[in-house]
CSV table of C-alpha atoms and ligand atoms in Angstrom, one decimal:
chain,number,residue,atom,x,y,z
A,1,MET,CA,0.0,0.0,0.0
A,2,SER,CA,1.4,3.4,-0.9
A,3,VAL,CA,1.7,6.3,1.5
A,4,ALA,CA,-1.3,8.0,-0.2
A,5,GLN,CA,-3.4,4.9,0.3
A,6,THR,CA,-2.6,4.4,3.9
A,7,LYS,CA,-5.8,4.4,6.0
A,8,ALA,CA,-6.4,6.2,9.2
A,9,GLY,CA,-5.5,4.2,12.3
A,10,GLU,CA,-2.8,2.2,10.4
A,11,PRO,CA,1.0,2.7,11.1
A,12,GLN,CA,1.8,6.2,9.9
A,13,ALA,CA,5.6,6.0,9.6
A,14,LYS,CA,5.9,8.3,6.7
A,15,ARG,CA,2.9,10.5,7.1
A,16,ARG,CA,3.1,13.6,9.2
A,17,ARG,CA,0.1,14.3,11.4
A,18,ILE,CA,-2.0,17.3,10.4
A,19,MET,CA,-4.6,18.7,12.7
A,20,ALA,CA,-7.4,21.1,11.7
A,21,GLY,CA,-10.6,22.2,13.4
A,22,MET,CA,-13.7,24.0,12.5
A,23,ARG,CA,-16.4,25.5,14.8
A,24,PRO,CA,-19.9,24.1,14.2
A,25,THR,CA,-21.7,27.0,12.5
A,26,GLY,CA,-24.4,24.8,11.1
A,27,ARG,CA,-24.7,24.2,7.3
A,28,LEU,CA,-21.6,25.3,5.5
A,29,HIS,CA,-21.4,27.4,2.4
A,30,VAL,CA,-19.4,27.7,-0.8
A,31,GLY,CA,-16.9,29.9,1.0
A,32,HIS,CA,-16.1,27.1,3.4
A,33,LEU,CA,-15.8,24.7,0.5
A,34,LEU,CA,-13.2,26.8,-1.4
A,35,GLY,CA,-11.5,28.2,1.7
A,36,ALA,CA,-11.1,25.1,3.8
A,37,LEU,CA,-12.8,21.9,2.7
A,38,GLN,CA,-11.1,21.4,-0.6
A,39,ASN,CA,-7.8,21.8,1.2
A,40,PHE,CA,-8.9,19.3,3.9
A,41,VAL,CA,-9.7,16.7,1.2
A,42,ALA,CA,-6.4,17.3,-0.6
A,43,LEU,CA,-4.4,17.1,2.7
A,44,SER,CA,-6.2,13.9,3.7
A,45,GLN,CA,-4.9,12.2,0.6
A,46,THR,CA,-1.3,12.4,1.7
A,47,GLY,CA,-1.3,13.3,5.4
A,48,ASP,CA,-2.5,11.6,8.6
A,49,CYS,CA,-5.3,14.1,9.2
A,50,PHE,CA,-7.3,14.7,12.3
A,51,PHE,CA,-10.3,16.9,11.7
A,52,GLU,CA,-12.1,18.2,14.8
A,53,VAL,CA,-15.5,19.8,15.1
A,54,ALA,CA,-14.7,22.3,17.8
A,55,ASP,CA,-18.0,22.5,19.6
A,56,VAL,CA,-16.5,23.6,22.9
A,57,HIS,CA,-15.0,26.6,21.1
A,58,ALA,CA,-18.6,27.4,19.9
A,59,LEU,CA,-19.5,28.1,23.5
A,60,THR,CA,-17.2,31.1,23.7
A,61,THR,CA,-19.7,33.1,21.7
A,62,LYS,CA,-22.9,30.9,21.8
A,63,PHE,CA,-23.0,30.0,25.5
A,64,GLU,CA,-26.5,31.6,25.7
A,65,SER,CA,-27.9,29.5,22.9
A,66,SER,CA,-26.0,26.2,23.3
A,67,GLY,CA,-29.1,24.0,22.4
A,68,GLN,CA,-28.4,24.5,18.8
A,69,ILE,CA,-24.7,23.3,18.9
A,70,ALA,CA,-25.3,19.5,18.7
A,71,SER,CA,-27.4,19.7,15.5
A,72,ASP,CA,-24.9,22.2,14.1
A,73,VAL,CA,-22.1,19.6,14.7
A,74,LEU,CA,-24.0,17.0,12.6
A,75,GLU,CA,-24.6,19.5,9.8
A,76,VAL,CA,-21.0,20.4,9.6
A,77,VAL,CA,-19.9,16.7,9.5
A,78,ILE,CA,-22.5,16.0,6.8
A,79,ASP,CA,-21.0,18.8,4.7
A,80,TRP,CA,-17.5,17.6,5.3
A,81,LEU,CA,-18.4,14.1,4.1
A,82,ALA,CA,-20.4,15.6,1.2
A,83,ALA,CA,-17.3,17.6,0.2
A,84,GLY,CA,-15.4,14.4,-0.1
A,85,LEU,CA,-13.7,13.7,3.2
A,86,ASP,CA,-13.2,9.9,3.4
A,87,PRO,CA,-13.6,8.8,7.0
A,88,GLU,CA,-11.5,5.7,6.2
A,89,ALA,CA,-8.6,8.0,5.3
A,90,CYS,CA,-8.8,10.6,8.1
A,91,THR,CA,-10.0,10.9,11.6
A,92,ILE,CA,-13.2,13.0,12.1
A,93,TYR,CA,-14.2,13.7,15.7
A,94,VAL,CA,-16.0,16.0,18.1
A,95,GLN,CA,-14.1,18.1,20.7
A,96,SER,CA,-16.6,17.8,23.6
A,97,ARG,CA,-16.6,14.0,23.3
A,98,ILE,CA,-13.0,13.9,24.3
A,99,PRO,CA,-12.9,15.0,28.0
A,100,GLU,CA,-9.1,14.8,28.0
A,101,ILE,CA,-9.1,18.0,25.9
A,102,SER,CA,-10.7,19.9,28.8
A,103,GLU,CA,-8.4,18.5,31.4
A,104,LEU,CA,-5.3,19.3,29.4
A,105,ALA,CA,-6.7,22.8,28.8
A,106,LEU,CA,-6.9,23.3,32.6
A,107,LEU,CA,-3.3,22.1,33.0
A,108,LEU,CA,-1.9,24.3,30.3
A,109,SER,CA,-3.9,27.3,31.7
A,110,MET,CA,-1.8,27.0,34.8
A,111,ILE,CA,1.4,27.8,32.9
A,112,THR,CA,0.1,30.4,30.4
A,113,PRO,CA,0.6,34.0,31.4
A,114,VAL,CA,-2.6,36.1,31.1
A,115,SER,CA,-0.5,38.8,29.2
A,116,TRP,CA,0.1,36.3,26.4
A,117,LEU,CA,-3.6,35.8,25.9
A,118,GLU,CA,-4.5,39.5,26.1
A,119,ARG,CA,-2.0,40.4,23.4
A,120,VAL,CA,-3.7,38.1,20.8
A,121,PRO,CA,-4.8,40.5,18.0
A,122,THR,CA,-8.3,39.0,17.7
A,123,TYR,CA,-9.0,39.2,21.4
A,124,LYS,CA,-9.7,43.0,21.5
A,125,ASP,CA,-11.0,43.1,18.0
A,126,GLN,CA,-13.7,40.5,18.8
A,127,ILE,CA,-14.7,42.2,22.0
A,128,ASN,CA,-15.1,45.4,20.0
A,129,ALA,CA,-17.1,43.6,17.4
A,130,LEU,CA,-19.3,41.4,19.6
A,131,GLY,CA,-19.5,43.5,22.7
A,132,PRO,CA,-18.2,43.0,26.3
A,133,ALA,CA,-20.6,40.1,27.0
A,134,VAL,CA,-18.2,37.8,25.1
A,135,ALA,CA,-15.3,38.7,27.4
A,136,THR,CA,-15.5,35.6,29.5
A,137,HIS,CA,-12.7,33.5,31.1
A,138,GLY,CA,-13.2,30.9,28.4
A,139,PHE,CA,-13.0,33.5,25.6
A,140,LEU,CA,-9.7,34.8,27.0
A,141,GLY,CA,-8.4,31.2,27.3
A,142,TYR,CA,-9.5,30.3,23.7
A,143,PRO,CA,-5.9,30.1,22.5
A,144,ILE,CA,-5.1,27.6,25.2
A,145,LEU,CA,-7.9,25.3,24.1
A,146,GLN,CA,-6.7,25.7,20.5
A,147,THR,CA,-3.2,24.7,21.6
A,148,VAL,CA,-4.6,21.6,23.3
A,149,ASP,CA,-6.6,20.7,20.2
A,150,ILE,CA,-3.4,20.4,18.3
A,151,ALA,CA,-1.1,19.1,21.0
A,152,ILE,CA,-3.3,16.4,22.4
A,153,VAL,CA,-3.5,14.5,19.1
A,154,ARG,CA,0.2,15.1,18.4
A,155,GLY,CA,-0.5,17.4,15.5
A,156,GLU,CA,2.7,18.3,13.8
A,157,ARG,CA,1.3,20.6,11.1
A,158,VAL,CA,-1.7,22.9,11.1
A,159,PRO,CA,-3.2,24.4,7.9
A,160,VAL,CA,-3.6,28.1,8.6
A,161,GLY,CA,-4.0,31.3,6.6
A,162,GLN,CA,-1.6,34.2,7.1
A,163,ASP,CA,-4.1,35.9,9.5
A,164,GLN,CA,-4.0,32.9,11.9
A,165,LEU,CA,-0.2,32.8,12.2
A,166,PRO,CA,-0.1,34.8,15.5
A,167,ASN,CA,-2.5,32.3,17.1
A,168,LEU,CA,-0.3,29.4,16.0
A,169,GLU,CA,2.8,31.2,17.3
A,170,LEU,CA,1.1,31.5,20.7
A,171,SER,CA,0.4,27.7,20.6
A,172,ARG,CA,4.1,27.1,19.9
A,173,GLU,CA,5.1,29.4,22.8
A,174,ILE,CA,2.8,27.5,25.2
A,175,VAL,CA,4.2,24.2,24.1
A,176,ARG,CA,7.7,25.5,24.4
A,177,ARG,CA,7.0,26.7,27.9
A,178,PHE,CA,5.5,23.4,28.9
A,179,ASN,CA,8.5,21.4,27.5
A,180,HIS,CA,10.9,23.8,29.1
A,181,LEU,CA,9.3,23.3,32.5
A,182,TYR,CA,8.6,19.6,32.4
A,183,GLY,CA,10.6,18.0,29.6
A,184,PRO,CA,10.0,17.4,25.9
A,185,VAL,CA,6.5,15.9,25.9
A,186,LEU,CA,4.5,18.0,23.5
A,187,ALA,CA,5.2,18.5,19.8
A,188,GLU,CA,5.7,22.1,18.6
A,189,PRO,CA,3.2,22.5,15.7
A,190,GLU,CA,4.3,24.0,12.4
A,191,ALA,CA,2.2,26.1,10.1
A,192,LEU,CA,1.1,24.7,6.8
A,193,LEU,CA,0.4,27.9,5.1
A,194,SER,CA,-2.6,27.6,2.8
A,195,ASP,CA,-3.9,30.0,0.3
A,196,THR,CA,-7.4,30.8,1.5
A,197,PRO,CA,-9.2,32.8,-1.1
A,198,LEU,CA,-11.5,35.5,0.1
A,199,VAL,CA,-14.8,34.2,-1.3
A,200,PRO,CA,-17.4,36.9,-2.0
A,201,GLY,CA,-21.0,36.4,-1.0
A,202,THR,CA,-24.0,37.5,-3.1
A,203,ASP,CA,-23.7,41.1,-1.9
A,204,GLY,CA,-20.0,41.4,-2.7
A,205,ARG,CA,-18.8,41.2,0.9
A,206,LYS,CA,-17.0,38.2,2.3
A,207,MET,CA,-19.3,35.2,2.2
A,208,SER,CA,-20.7,34.7,5.7
A,209,LYS,CA,-23.9,33.3,7.1
A,210,SER,CA,-24.1,36.3,9.4
A,211,TYR,CA,-24.3,38.6,6.4
A,212,GLN,CA,-27.0,36.5,4.8
A,213,ASN,CA,-25.1,36.5,1.6
A,214,ALA,CA,-24.1,32.8,1.5
A,215,ILE,CA,-24.7,30.1,-1.0
A,216,LEU,CA,-25.0,27.0,1.1
A,217,ILE,CA,-23.6,23.6,0.0
A,218,SER,CA,-27.0,22.2,0.9
A,219,ASP,CA,-28.9,24.7,-1.3
A,220,ASP,CA,-30.6,23.1,-4.2
A,221,GLU,CA,-30.3,24.3,-7.8
A,222,ALA,CA,-33.4,26.5,-7.7
A,223,ALA,CA,-32.3,28.2,-4.4
A,224,THR,CA,-28.8,28.7,-5.9
A,225,ASN,CA,-30.1,30.2,-9.1
A,226,ALA,CA,-32.4,32.5,-7.2
A,227,LYS,CA,-29.5,33.8,-5.0
A,228,ILE,CA,-27.2,34.3,-8.1
A,229,LYS,CA,-30.0,36.2,-9.9
A,230,THR,CA,-29.9,38.9,-7.2
A,231,MET,CA,-26.1,38.8,-6.9
A,232,PHE,CA,-24.2,42.1,-6.8
A,233,THR,CA,-22.2,42.9,-9.9
A,234,ASP,CA,-20.2,45.9,-11.2
A,235,PRO,CA,-22.5,48.8,-10.4
A,236,THR,CA,-21.2,50.9,-13.3
A,237,LYS,CA,-22.4,48.3,-15.8
A,238,ILE,CA,-26.1,49.0,-16.1
A,239,HIS,CA,-26.7,47.9,-19.7
A,240,LYS,CA,-25.1,45.0,-21.6
A,241,THR,CA,-23.2,47.5,-23.8
A,242,ASP,CA,-21.6,49.3,-20.8
A,243,PRO,CA,-17.9,48.4,-20.3
A,244,GLY,CA,-17.7,46.3,-17.1
A,245,HIS,CA,-15.0,45.7,-14.5
A,246,PRO,CA,-14.9,41.9,-14.0
A,247,GLU,CA,-12.0,42.1,-11.5
A,248,THR,CA,-14.3,43.7,-8.9
A,249,CYS,CA,-17.3,41.6,-9.7
A,250,PRO,CA,-18.2,38.6,-7.5
A,251,VAL,CA,-19.9,36.8,-10.4
A,252,PHE,CA,-16.6,36.8,-12.2
A,253,PHE,CA,-14.9,35.4,-9.1
A,254,PHE,CA,-17.0,32.3,-9.4
A,255,GLN,CA,-16.5,32.1,-13.2
A,256,ARG,CA,-12.7,32.1,-12.7
A,257,VAL,CA,-13.1,29.3,-10.2
A,258,PHE,CA,-15.7,27.1,-11.8
A,259,ASN,CA,-15.5,28.0,-15.5
A,260,ALA,CA,-11.7,28.7,-15.7
A,261,ALA,CA,-11.3,27.8,-19.3
A,262,ALA,CA,-13.7,30.5,-20.4
A,263,ALA,CA,-12.7,33.2,-17.9
A,264,ASP,CA,-10.5,35.3,-20.2
A,265,ASP,CA,-13.2,35.4,-22.8
A,266,ILE,CA,-15.8,36.3,-20.3
A,267,ALA,CA,-13.6,39.1,-18.9
A,268,LEU,CA,-13.0,40.5,-22.4
A,269,ARG,CA,-16.7,40.4,-23.4
A,270,CYS,CA,-17.7,42.1,-20.1
A,271,ARG,CA,-15.1,44.9,-20.6
A,272,THR,CA,-16.0,45.5,-24.2
A,273,GLY,CA,-19.8,45.6,-23.6
A,274,ARG,CA,-20.5,42.3,-25.4
A,275,LEU,CA,-21.7,40.4,-22.3
A,276,GLY,CA,-24.7,41.3,-20.1
A,277,CYS,CA,-24.9,40.5,-16.4
A,278,VAL,CA,-28.1,38.5,-16.7
A,279,GLU,CA,-26.6,36.2,-19.2
A,280,ASP,CA,-23.3,35.9,-17.3
A,281,LYS,CA,-25.1,35.1,-14.0
A,282,ALA,CA,-27.1,32.3,-15.7
A,283,ASP,CA,-23.9,30.9,-17.1
A,284,MET,CA,-22.1,31.1,-13.8
A,285,ALA,CA,-25.0,29.4,-12.0
A,286,ARG,CA,-24.9,26.5,-14.5
A,287,HIS,CA,-21.2,25.9,-13.8
A,288,LEU,CA,-21.5,26.3,-10.0
A,289,ASN,CA,-24.5,23.9,-10.0
A,290,ALA,CA,-22.6,21.4,-12.1
A,291,TYR,CA,-19.7,21.5,-9.6
A,292,LEU,CA,-22.0,21.2,-6.6
A,293,ALA,CA,-24.2,18.4,-8.1
A,294,PRO,CA,-22.1,15.4,-6.9
A,295,ILE,CA,-21.5,17.1,-3.5
A,296,ARG,CA,-25.2,17.6,-3.1
A,297,GLU,CA,-25.9,14.0,-4.1
A,298,ARG,CA,-23.5,12.8,-1.4
A,299,ARG,CA,-25.0,15.2,1.1
A,300,ALA,CA,-28.5,13.9,0.5
A,301,ARG,CA,-27.2,10.3,1.1
A,302,PHE,CA,-25.6,11.2,4.4
A,303,GLU,CA,-28.5,13.4,5.5
A,304,SER,CA,-30.9,10.5,5.1
A,305,ASN,CA,-28.6,8.2,7.0
A,306,ARG,CA,-27.7,10.1,10.2
A,307,ALA,CA,-27.0,6.8,12.0
A,308,LEU,CA,-24.1,6.3,9.6
A,309,VAL,CA,-22.8,9.8,10.3
A,310,GLU,CA,-23.0,9.1,14.1
A,311,GLU,CA,-21.1,5.9,13.5
A,312,ILE,CA,-18.4,7.7,11.6
A,313,LEU,CA,-18.1,10.2,14.4
A,314,GLY,CA,-18.1,7.5,17.0
A,315,ASP,CA,-15.2,5.7,15.2
A,316,GLY,CA,-13.2,8.9,14.7
A,317,THR,CA,-13.8,10.1,18.2
A,318,ALA,CA,-12.6,6.7,19.7
A,319,ARG,CA,-9.5,6.9,17.5
A,320,ALA,CA,-8.7,10.5,18.5
A,321,ARG,CA,-9.5,9.8,22.2
A,322,SER,CA,-7.0,6.9,22.4
A,323,VAL,CA,-4.3,9.3,21.3
A,324,ALA,CA,-5.5,12.0,23.6
A,325,MET,CA,-5.5,9.7,26.7
A,326,LYS,CA,-1.9,8.7,26.0
A,327,THR,CA,-0.8,12.3,25.6
A,328,LEU,CA,-2.6,13.4,28.8
A,329,ALA,CA,-1.1,10.5,30.7
A,330,GLU,CA,2.4,11.6,29.6
A,331,VAL,CA,1.7,15.2,30.4
A,332,LYS,CA,0.5,14.4,33.9
A,333,GLY,CA,3.4,12.1,34.4
A,334,ALA,CA,5.9,14.8,33.4
A,335,MET,CA,4.2,17.2,35.8
A,336,GLY,CA,4.3,14.7,38.6
A,337,LEU,CA,0.6,14.5,39.0
B,1,SF4,S1,-20.9,40.8,-17.3
B,1,SF4,FE1,-20.4,39.3,-15.7
B,1,SF4,S2,-18.4,39.9,-15.0
B,1,SF4,FE2,-19.2,41.6,-16.1
B,1,SF4,S3,-20.1,42.9,-14.5
B,1,SF4,FE3,-21.7,41.6,-15.3
B,1,SF4,S4,-21.8,39.8,-14.0
B,1,SF4,FE4,-19.8,40.9,-13.6
């Protein structure tokens, strides 16, 4: 069996362990697909990947409406599987089902200076954006939990965008401090810098469910077409014959991704007033729907068989937990507990 064919749980001599997590935000959208899921699928073909649904992290901002989190977890996993993650080739698990994560977070919180947590750039930004109610102890300690997510499953590499580098650097610092105090127990994770495109939503801003501008993976063709029909385009192009600016148009962003072979021609016809937005949107919708068709088909299969999804999560969680238990035992041993 080649390295690429190695299955999760088998000896991983040549494959480095990659850890990535995602908060359960419910049904995922095309921005998640292009920004993270395609990368997850590619990484799982060569690396020993551990993918975590970070439901405890969700509590940092959703502690007042936690009743929704469990169903959001399931929706996220269904979208992961629909996007092509093979549970035989990677480990998919839920953070809250591994109690060792919370225990290690408590232990690492004992050695992490508060000043390190307060200087994380997103800490103050998010309090400004979301209000002082989010400024809980758990919210401040969020980077510790992130560190544990990686360290407890022995993650060596973490796919991150440029903006997440400061958080990973803090994780590395916490690990270094632990190893300095108690001996070399934890692995210092490295960044696996990934190009995460800024995917525009239907209103031209970053695609996000909170902006209500998202095309969901689970949307059917009719819903997708309706959203694309109302999509923002170049506001200076009112008539077909007006010269457009495709480089600033979200419709063109998707043409470049899903209809790459025709992108140059589309851009030229838009600029020279030979292509109208109505026609271009319909064409883009066709290509996006064609790309999403097999993903939606897989999604429908998993959605109608939630017992199978639970079984996949159960297997993955058991696999991740056995690694976590071993790591925690080593940590406690090193600390003399
Ligand atoms: S023709 Fe296409 S690329 Fe040009 S502005 Fe209209 S929608 Fe955008």
